[in-house]
One Martini backbone bead per residue (centre of mass of N, CA, C, O) as a GRO file, in nm:
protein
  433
    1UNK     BB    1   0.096   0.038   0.023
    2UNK     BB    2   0.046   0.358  -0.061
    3UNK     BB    3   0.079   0.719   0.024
    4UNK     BB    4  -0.126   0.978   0.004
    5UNK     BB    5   0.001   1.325   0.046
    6UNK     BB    6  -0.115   1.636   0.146
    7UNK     BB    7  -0.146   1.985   0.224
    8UNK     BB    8  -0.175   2.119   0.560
    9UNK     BB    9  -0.296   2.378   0.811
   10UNK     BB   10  -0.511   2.262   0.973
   11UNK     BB   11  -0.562   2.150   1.329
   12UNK     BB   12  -0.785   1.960   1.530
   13UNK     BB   13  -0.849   1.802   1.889
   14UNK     BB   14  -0.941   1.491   2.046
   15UNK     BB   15  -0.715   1.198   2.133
   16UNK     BB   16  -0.603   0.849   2.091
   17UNK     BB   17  -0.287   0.660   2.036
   18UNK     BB   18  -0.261   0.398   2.239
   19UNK     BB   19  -0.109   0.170   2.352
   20UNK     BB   20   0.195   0.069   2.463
   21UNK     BB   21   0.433  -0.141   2.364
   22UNK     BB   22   0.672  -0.169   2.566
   23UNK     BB   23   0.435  -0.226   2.789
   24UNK     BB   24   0.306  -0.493   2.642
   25UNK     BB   25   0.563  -0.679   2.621
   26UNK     BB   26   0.595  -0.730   2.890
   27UNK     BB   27   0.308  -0.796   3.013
   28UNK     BB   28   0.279  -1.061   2.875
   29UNK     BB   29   0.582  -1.201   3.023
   30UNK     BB   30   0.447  -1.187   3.295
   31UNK     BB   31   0.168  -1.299   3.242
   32UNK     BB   32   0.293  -1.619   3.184
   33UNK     BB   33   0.455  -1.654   3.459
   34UNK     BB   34   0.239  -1.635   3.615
   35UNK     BB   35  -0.012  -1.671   3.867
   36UNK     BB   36  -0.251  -1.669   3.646
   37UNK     BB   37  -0.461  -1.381   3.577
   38UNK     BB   38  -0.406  -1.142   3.323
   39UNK     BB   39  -0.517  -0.804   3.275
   40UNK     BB   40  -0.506  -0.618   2.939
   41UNK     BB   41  -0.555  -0.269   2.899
   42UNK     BB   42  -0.474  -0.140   2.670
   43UNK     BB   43  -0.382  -0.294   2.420
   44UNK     BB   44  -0.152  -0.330   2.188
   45UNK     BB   45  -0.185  -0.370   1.777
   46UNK     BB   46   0.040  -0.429   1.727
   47UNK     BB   47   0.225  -0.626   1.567
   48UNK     BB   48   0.460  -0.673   1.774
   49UNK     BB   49   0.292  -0.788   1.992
   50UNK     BB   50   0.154  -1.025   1.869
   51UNK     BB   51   0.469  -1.214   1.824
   52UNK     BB   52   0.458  -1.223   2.156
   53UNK     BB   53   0.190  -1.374   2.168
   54UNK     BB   54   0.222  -1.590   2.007
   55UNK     BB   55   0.522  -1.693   2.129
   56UNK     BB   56   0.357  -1.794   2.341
   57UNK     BB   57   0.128  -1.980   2.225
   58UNK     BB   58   0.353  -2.176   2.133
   59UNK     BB   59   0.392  -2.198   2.511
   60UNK     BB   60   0.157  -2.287   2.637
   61UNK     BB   61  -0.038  -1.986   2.663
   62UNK     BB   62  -0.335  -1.845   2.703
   63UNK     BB   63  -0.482  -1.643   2.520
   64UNK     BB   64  -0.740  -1.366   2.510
   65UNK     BB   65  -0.897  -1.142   2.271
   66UNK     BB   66  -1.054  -0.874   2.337
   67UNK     BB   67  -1.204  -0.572   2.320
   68UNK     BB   68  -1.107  -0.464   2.644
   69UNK     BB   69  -0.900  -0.722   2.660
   70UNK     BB   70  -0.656  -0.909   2.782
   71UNK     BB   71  -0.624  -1.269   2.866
   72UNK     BB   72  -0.417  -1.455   3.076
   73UNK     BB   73  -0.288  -1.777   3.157
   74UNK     BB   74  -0.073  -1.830   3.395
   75UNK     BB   75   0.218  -2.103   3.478
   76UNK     BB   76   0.444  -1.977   3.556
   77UNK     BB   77   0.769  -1.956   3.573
   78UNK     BB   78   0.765  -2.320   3.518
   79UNK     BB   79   0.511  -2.326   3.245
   80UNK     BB   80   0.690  -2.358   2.999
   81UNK     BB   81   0.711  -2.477   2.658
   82UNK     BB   82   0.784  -2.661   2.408
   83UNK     BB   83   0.823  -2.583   2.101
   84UNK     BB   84   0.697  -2.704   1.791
   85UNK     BB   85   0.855  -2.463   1.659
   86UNK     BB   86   0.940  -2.166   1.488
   87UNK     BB   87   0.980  -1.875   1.671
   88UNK     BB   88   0.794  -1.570   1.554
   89UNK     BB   89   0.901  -1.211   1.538
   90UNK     BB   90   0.921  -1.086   1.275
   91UNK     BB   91   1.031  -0.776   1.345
   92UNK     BB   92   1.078  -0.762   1.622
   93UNK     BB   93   1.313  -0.676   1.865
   94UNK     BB   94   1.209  -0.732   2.118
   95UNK     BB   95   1.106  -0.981   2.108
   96UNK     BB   96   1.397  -1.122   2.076
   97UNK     BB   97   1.515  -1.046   2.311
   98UNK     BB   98   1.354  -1.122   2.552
   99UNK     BB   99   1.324  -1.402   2.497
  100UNK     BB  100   1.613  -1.470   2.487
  101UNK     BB  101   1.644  -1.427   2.820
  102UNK     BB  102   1.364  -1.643   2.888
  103UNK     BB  103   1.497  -1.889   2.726
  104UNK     BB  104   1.781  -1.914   2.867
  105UNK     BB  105   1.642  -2.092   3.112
  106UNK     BB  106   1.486  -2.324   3.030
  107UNK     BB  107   1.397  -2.667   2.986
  108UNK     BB  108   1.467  -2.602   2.688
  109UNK     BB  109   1.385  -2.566   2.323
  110UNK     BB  110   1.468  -2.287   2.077
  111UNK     BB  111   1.361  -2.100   1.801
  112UNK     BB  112   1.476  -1.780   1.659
  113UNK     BB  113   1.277  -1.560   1.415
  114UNK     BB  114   1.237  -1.349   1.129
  115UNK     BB  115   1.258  -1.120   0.925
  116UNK     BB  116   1.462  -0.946   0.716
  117UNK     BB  117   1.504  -0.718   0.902
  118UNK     BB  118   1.587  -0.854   1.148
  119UNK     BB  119   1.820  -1.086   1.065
  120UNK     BB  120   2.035  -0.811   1.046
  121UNK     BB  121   2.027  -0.792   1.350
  122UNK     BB  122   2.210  -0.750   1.628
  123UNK     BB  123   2.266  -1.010   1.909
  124UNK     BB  124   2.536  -0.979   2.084
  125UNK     BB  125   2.450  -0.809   2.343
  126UNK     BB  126   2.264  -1.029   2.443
  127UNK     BB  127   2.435  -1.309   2.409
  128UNK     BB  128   2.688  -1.266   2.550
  129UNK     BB  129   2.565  -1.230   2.852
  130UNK     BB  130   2.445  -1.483   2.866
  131UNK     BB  131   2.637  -1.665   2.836
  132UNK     BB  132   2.817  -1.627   3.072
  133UNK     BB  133   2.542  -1.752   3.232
  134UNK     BB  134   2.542  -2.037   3.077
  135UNK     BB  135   2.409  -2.007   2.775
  136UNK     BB  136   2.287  -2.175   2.471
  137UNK     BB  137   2.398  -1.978   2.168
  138UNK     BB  138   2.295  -1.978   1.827
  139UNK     BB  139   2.437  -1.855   1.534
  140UNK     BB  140   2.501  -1.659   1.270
  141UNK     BB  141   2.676  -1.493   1.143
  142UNK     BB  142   2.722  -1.206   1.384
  143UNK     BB  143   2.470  -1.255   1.553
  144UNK     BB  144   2.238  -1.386   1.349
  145UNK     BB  145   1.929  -1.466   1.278
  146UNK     BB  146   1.869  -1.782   1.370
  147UNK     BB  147   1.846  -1.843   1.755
  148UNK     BB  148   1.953  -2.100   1.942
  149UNK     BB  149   1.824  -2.288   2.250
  150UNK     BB  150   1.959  -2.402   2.505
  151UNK     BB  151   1.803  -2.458   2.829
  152UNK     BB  152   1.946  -2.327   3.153
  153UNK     BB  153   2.094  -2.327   3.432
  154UNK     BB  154   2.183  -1.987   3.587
  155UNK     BB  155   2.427  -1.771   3.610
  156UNK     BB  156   2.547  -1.527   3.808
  157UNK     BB  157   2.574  -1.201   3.736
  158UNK     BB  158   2.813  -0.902   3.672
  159UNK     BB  159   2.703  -0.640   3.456
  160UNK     BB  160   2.824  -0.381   3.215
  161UNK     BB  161   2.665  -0.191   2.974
  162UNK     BB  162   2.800  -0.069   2.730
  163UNK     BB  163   2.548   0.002   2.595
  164UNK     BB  164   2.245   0.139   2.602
  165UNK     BB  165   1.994  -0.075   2.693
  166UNK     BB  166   1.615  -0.160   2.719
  167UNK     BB  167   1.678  -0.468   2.657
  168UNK     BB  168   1.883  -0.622   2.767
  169UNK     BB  169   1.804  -0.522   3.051
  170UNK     BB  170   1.572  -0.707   3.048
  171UNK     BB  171   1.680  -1.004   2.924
  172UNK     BB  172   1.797  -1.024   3.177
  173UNK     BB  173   1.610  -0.990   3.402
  174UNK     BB  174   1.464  -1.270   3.340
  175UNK     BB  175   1.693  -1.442   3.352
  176UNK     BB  176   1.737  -1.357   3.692
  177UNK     BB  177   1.510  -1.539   3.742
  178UNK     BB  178   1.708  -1.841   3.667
  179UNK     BB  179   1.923  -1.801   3.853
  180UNK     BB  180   2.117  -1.880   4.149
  181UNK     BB  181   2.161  -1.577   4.182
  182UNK     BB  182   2.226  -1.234   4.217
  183UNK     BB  183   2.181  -1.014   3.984
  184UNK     BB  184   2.406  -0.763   3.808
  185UNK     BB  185   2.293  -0.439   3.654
  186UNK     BB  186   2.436  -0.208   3.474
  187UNK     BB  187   2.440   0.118   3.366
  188UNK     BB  188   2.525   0.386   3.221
  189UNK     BB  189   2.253   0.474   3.101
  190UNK     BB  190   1.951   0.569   3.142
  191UNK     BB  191   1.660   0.408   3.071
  192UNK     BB  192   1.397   0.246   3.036
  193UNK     BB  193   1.174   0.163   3.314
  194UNK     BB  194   0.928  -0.095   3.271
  195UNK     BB  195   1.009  -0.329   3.396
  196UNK     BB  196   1.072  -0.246   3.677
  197UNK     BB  197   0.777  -0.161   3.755
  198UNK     BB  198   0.680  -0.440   3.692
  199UNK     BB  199   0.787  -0.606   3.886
  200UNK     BB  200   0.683  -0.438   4.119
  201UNK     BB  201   0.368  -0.488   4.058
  202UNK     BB  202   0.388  -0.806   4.062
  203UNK     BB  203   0.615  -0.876   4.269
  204UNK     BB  204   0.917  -0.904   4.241
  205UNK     BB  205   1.259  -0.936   4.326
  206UNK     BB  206   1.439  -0.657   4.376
  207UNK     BB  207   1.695  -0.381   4.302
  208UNK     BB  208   1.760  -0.092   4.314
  209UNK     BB  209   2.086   0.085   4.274
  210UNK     BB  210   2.060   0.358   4.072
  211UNK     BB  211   2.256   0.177   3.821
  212UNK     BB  212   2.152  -0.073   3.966
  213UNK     BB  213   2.047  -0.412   3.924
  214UNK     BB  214   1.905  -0.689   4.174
  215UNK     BB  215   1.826  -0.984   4.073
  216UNK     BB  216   1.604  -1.268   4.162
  217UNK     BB  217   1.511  -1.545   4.202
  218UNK     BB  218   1.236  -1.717   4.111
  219UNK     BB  219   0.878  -1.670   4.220
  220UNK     BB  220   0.616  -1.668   4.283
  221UNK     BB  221   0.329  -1.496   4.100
  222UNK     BB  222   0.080  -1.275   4.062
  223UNK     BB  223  -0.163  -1.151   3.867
  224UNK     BB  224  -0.272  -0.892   3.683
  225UNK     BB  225  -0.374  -0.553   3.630
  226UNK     BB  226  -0.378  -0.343   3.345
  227UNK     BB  227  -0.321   0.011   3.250
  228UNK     BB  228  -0.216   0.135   2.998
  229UNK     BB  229  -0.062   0.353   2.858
  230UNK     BB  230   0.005   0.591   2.621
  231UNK     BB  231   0.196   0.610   2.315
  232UNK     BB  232   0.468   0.870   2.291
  233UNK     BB  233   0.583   0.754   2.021
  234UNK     BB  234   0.330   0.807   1.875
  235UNK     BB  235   0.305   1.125   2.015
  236UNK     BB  236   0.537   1.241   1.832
  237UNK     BB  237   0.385   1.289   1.570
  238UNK     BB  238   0.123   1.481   1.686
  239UNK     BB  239   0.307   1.704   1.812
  240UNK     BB  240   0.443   1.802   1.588
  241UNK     BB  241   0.212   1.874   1.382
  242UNK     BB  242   0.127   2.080   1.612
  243UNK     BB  243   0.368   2.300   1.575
  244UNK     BB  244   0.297   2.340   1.282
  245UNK     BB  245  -0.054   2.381   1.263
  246UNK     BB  246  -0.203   2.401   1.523
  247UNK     BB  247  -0.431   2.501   1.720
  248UNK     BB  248  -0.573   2.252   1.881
  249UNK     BB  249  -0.482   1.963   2.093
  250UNK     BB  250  -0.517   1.653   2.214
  251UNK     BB  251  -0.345   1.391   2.429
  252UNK     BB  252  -0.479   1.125   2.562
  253UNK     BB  253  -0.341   0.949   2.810
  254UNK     BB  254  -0.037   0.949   2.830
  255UNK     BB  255   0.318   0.859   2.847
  256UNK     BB  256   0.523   1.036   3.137
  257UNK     BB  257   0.785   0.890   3.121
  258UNK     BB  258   1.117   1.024   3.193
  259UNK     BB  259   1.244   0.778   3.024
  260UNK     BB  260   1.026   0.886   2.729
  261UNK     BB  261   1.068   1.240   2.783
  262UNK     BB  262   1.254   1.412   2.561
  263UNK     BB  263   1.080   1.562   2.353
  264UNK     BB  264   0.918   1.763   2.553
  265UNK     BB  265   1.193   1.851   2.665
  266UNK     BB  266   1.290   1.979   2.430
  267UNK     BB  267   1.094   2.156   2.326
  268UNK     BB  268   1.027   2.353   2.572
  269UNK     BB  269   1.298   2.452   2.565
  270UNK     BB  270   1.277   2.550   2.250
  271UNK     BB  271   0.912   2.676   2.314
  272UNK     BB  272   0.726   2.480   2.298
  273UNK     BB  273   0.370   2.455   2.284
  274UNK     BB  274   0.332   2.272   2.591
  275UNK     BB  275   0.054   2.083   2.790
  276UNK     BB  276   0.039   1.921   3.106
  277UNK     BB  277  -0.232   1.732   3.204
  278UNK     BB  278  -0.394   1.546   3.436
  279UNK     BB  279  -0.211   1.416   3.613
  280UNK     BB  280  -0.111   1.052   3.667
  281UNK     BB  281  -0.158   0.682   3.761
  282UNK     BB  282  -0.096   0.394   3.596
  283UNK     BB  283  -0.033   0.234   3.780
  284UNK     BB  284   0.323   0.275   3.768
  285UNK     BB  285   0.275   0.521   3.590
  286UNK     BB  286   0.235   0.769   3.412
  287UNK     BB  287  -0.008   1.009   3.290
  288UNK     BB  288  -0.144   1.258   3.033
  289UNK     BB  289  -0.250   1.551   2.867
  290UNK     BB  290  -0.152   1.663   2.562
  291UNK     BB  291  -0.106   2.027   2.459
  292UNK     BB  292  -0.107   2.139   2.120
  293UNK     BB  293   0.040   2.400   1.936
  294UNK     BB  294   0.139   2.678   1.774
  295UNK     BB  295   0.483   2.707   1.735
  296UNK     BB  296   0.848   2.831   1.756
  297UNK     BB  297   1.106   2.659   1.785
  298UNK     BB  298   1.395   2.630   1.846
  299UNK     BB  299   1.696   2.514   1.773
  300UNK     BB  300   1.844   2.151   1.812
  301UNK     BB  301   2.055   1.968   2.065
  302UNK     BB  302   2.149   1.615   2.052
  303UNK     BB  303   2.305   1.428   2.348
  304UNK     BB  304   2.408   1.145   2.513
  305UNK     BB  305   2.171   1.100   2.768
  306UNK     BB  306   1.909   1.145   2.591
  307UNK     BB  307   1.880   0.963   2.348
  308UNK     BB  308   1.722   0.730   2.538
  309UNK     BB  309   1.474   0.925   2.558
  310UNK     BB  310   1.458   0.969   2.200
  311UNK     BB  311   1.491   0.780   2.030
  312UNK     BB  312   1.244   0.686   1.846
  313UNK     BB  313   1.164   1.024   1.775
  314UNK     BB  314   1.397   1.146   1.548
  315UNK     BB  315   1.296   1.142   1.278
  316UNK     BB  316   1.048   1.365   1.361
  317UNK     BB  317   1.220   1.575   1.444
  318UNK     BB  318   1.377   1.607   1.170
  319UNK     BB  319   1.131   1.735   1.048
  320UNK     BB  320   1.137   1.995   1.228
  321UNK     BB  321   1.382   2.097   1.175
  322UNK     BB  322   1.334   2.170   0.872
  323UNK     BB  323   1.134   2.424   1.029
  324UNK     BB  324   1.356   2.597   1.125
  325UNK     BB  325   1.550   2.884   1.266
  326UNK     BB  326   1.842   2.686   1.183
  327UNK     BB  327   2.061   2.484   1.344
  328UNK     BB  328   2.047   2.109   1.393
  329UNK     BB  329   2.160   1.861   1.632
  330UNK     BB  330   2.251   1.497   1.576
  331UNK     BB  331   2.410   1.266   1.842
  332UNK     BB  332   2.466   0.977   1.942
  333UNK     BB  333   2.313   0.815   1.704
  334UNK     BB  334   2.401   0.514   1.621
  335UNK     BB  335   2.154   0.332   1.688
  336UNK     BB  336   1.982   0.370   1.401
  337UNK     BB  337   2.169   0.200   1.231
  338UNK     BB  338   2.052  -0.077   1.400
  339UNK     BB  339   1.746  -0.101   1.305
  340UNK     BB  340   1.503  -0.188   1.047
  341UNK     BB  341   1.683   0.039   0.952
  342UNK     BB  342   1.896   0.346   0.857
  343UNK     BB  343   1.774   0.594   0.992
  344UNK     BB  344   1.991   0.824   0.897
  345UNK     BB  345   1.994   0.765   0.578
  346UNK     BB  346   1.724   0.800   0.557
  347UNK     BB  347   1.565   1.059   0.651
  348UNK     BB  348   1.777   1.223   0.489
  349UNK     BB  349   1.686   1.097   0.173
  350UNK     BB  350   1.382   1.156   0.211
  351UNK     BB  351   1.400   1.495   0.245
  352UNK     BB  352   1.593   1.566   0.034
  353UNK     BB  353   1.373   1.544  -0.188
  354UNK     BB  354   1.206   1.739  -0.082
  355UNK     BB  355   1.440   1.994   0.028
  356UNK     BB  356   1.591   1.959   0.219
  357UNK     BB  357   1.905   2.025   0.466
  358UNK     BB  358   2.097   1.738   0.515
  359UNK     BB  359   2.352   1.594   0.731
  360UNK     BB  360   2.528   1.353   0.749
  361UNK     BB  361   2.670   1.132   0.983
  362UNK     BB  362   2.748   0.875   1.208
  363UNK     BB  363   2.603   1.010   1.456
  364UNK     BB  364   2.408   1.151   1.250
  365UNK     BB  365   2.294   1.498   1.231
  366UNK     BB  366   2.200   1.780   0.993
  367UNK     BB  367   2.014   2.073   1.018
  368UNK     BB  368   1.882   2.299   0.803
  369UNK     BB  369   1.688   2.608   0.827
  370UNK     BB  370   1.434   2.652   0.656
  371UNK     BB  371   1.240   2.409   0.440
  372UNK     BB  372   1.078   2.387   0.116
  373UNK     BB  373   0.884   2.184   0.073
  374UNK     BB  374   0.814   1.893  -0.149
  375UNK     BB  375   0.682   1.689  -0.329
  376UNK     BB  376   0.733   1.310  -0.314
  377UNK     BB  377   0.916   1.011  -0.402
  378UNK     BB  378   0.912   0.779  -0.147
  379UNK     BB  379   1.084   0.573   0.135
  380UNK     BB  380   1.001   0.323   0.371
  381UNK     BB  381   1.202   0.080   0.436
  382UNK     BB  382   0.994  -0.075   0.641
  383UNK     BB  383   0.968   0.165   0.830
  384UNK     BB  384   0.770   0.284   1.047
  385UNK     BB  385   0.934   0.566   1.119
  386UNK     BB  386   0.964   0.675   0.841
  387UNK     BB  387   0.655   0.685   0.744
  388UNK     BB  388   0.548   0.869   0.946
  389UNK     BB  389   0.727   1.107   0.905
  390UNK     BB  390   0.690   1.166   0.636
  391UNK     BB  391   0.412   1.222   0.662
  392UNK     BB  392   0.426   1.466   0.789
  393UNK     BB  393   0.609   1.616   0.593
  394UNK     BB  394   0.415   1.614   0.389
  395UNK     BB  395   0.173   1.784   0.552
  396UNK     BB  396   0.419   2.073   0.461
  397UNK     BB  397   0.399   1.987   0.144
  398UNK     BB  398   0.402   2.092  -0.173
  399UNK     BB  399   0.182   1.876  -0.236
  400UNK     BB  400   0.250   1.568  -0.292
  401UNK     BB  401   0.310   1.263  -0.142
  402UNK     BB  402   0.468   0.942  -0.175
  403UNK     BB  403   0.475   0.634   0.049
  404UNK     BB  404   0.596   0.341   0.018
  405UNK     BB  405   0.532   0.116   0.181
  406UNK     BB  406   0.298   0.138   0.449
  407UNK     BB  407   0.237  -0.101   0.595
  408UNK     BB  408   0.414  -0.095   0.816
  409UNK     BB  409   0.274   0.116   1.043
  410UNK     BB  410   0.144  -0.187   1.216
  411UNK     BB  411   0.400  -0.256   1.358
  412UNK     BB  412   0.330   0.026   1.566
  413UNK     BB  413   0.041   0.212   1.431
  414UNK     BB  414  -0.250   0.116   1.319
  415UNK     BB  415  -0.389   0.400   1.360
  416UNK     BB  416  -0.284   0.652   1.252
  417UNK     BB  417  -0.439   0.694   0.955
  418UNK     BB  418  -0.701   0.751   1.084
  419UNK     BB  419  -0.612   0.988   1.269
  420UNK     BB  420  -0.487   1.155   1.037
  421UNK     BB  421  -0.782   1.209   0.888
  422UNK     BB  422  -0.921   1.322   1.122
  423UNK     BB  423  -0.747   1.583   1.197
  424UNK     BB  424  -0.732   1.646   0.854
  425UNK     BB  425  -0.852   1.466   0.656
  426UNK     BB  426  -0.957   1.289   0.357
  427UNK     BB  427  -0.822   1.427   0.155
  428UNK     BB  428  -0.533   1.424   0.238
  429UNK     BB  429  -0.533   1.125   0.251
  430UNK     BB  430  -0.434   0.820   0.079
  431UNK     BB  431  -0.504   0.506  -0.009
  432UNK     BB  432  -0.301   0.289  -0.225
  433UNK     BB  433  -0.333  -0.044  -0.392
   0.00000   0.00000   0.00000
């Protein structure tokens, strides 16, 4: 399906983007281990749920997908089965990683593999640190899928992460439920701590101290109720394009955890009219309203620390970047270069077609602004952050836009192209098939 968009001058509107990705991956692999069952509300449809939803009813645990919840009948920490067959991660990235760490304690065999995107991505940080701990995982060269893993009693280890990682740091975590005595994890960098929550929540038993986290061998916990945050790397699509349209929008009840919300302390400091209200708890997260205007942020600066909080959001500000007035630079994020595509290269490439001014970096970007964007045809590198990046591009460039092989933005949210319908007319927005 290729996707073709019109230039859009004004929107407004109050809506809702869906669960968060990140903590639906997370809620089903502890609800699969709990005794009993867990229900999860406003649980993500992205298609990445889903692969871990599969694998999961492969290793017979039961789901059950209704209208209003999701329901697991968990087995206990030690009641997953050996799977019939080859466990298909699809293209998630989270699911293989997590997943791994789950299954390399496990007492059975089980190989995972994914589509020919997840299959080019290095396995290597996250098979590491679990091979110390004595799991068998074997790959293909370089670390890559598909990886077989024979299951087995795992010793604990202290690992400090060479490079910030919240799926790795997970995929540890889970491991370190099947370990024989207190494993633990250090970070240089605070990444999302979604999973932390999660144990919190479901009442596993580990220790936060600072940046490092001390996980004990795994007892029976019981099944908990979650109501999902929506999720915020979806509202950084519609928030960038209130910046740059909006009379007035509203996205509902989203999820503002701190090491999540990166884009819109960059974007706050940089100008940009932005207001979260309603500010609460669910279950252990923050979620808020937030409130986005029309206004013009200056040119920003993003490296270091802040990275991890907003690696996933990176491709929409540099759309945004190029209707900023001057340069913007973004740094120390060579993370992109091994997502779904080499996303430096990819947003690089096909702004620059729309007549945007963007020089690569090794680690980054450069941006300079403003820029009198033009429609053209786009490649969506089957990434759906790039696809979605894309369409907001589109929707400030004259004239029409075309984004090839869109049909990936399901992979992550495939609500977007109705949500952008709807808040800007369905006359600008048009699937072609």
């Amino acid at each position: 399906m290729n996707l073709c968009i019109k230039r859009c001058n004004r929107i407004t509107g109050e809506f809702s983007v869906g669960g968060d990705k990140s903590i639906t991956h997370r809620c089903l692999i502890l609800g699969a281990i709990a005794d009993g069952e867990t229900k999860i509300y406003n649980f993500s449809h992205a298609e990445d749920c889903f692969s871990t939803l599969k694998c999961l009813k492969s290793m017979g645990i039961e789901i059950y997908v209704g209208k209003e919840c999701v329901s697991i009948k968990g087995k206990g920490v030690s009641g997953l089965k050996e799977p019939e067959d080859v466990l298909n991660c699809g293209n998630s990235g989270t699911t293989m990683r997590l997943l791994t760490g789950l299954l390399a304690g496990q007492e059975f065999y089980s190989v995972l593999t994914g589509d020919d995107s997840l299959r080019r991505r290095p396995m290597k940080r996250v098979i590491a640190p679990l091979r110390m701990m004595g799991a068998e995982i074997r790959s293909r060269k370089n670390s890559l899928a598909p990886l077989s893993i024979t299951g087995k009693k795992l010793k604990a280890i202290e690992y400090k992460l060479p490079v910030a990682s919240a799926q790795v740091k997970s995929a540890l975590m889970l491991a370190g439920l099947y370990a024989d005595s207190e494993t633990i994890i250090e970070e240089p960098i605070f990444t999302r701590d979604h999973t932390e929550r999660l144990f919190d929540f479901f009442n596993i038993k580990f220790i936060k101290k600072e940046n490092k986290i001390i996980v004990y061998p795994a007892k029976n916990f019981p099944g908990r109720v979650v109501q999902i945050p929506n999720d915020i790397s979806s509202a950084a699509f519609f928030i960038v394009l209130g910046i740059l349209v909006a009379e007035k929008i509203v996205i509902k009840e989203t999820g503002v955890n701190q090491l999540r919300c990166g884009i819109i302390e960059v974007l706050k400091e940089n100008g940009a009219d932005i207001t979260l209200t309603d500010i609460k708890q669910s279950f252990n997260e923050p979620i808020a309203d937030i409130i986005v205007k029309k206004s013009e942020p200056s040119p920003f600066t993003i490296s270091g620390s802040l990275v991890p909080r907003l690696i996933d959001e990176i491709p929409i500000l540099v759309v945004l970047a190029t209707q900023l007035k001057g340069r913007s630079v973004i740094r120390n994020a060579e993370e992109l270069r091994v997502k779904e595509t080499d996303r430096i290269k990819a947003i690089c490439n096909e702004l620059n077609k729309l007549g945007a001014d963007i020089e690569e970096i090794d680690d980054g970007l450069i941006i300079n602004g403003p820029a009198k964007l033009k429609g053209a045809v786009c490649e969506s590198y089957n990434d759906h952050r790039i696809a979605m990046a894309l369409a907001i591009a589109g929707l400030i460039a004259e004239g029409e836009t075309v984004i090839k092989n869109a049909d990936c933005i399901n992979i992550s949210f495939p609500e977007f192209i109705n949500i952008l319908s709807e808040v800007c007319g369905e006359e600008y927005i048009q699937r072609k098939y």
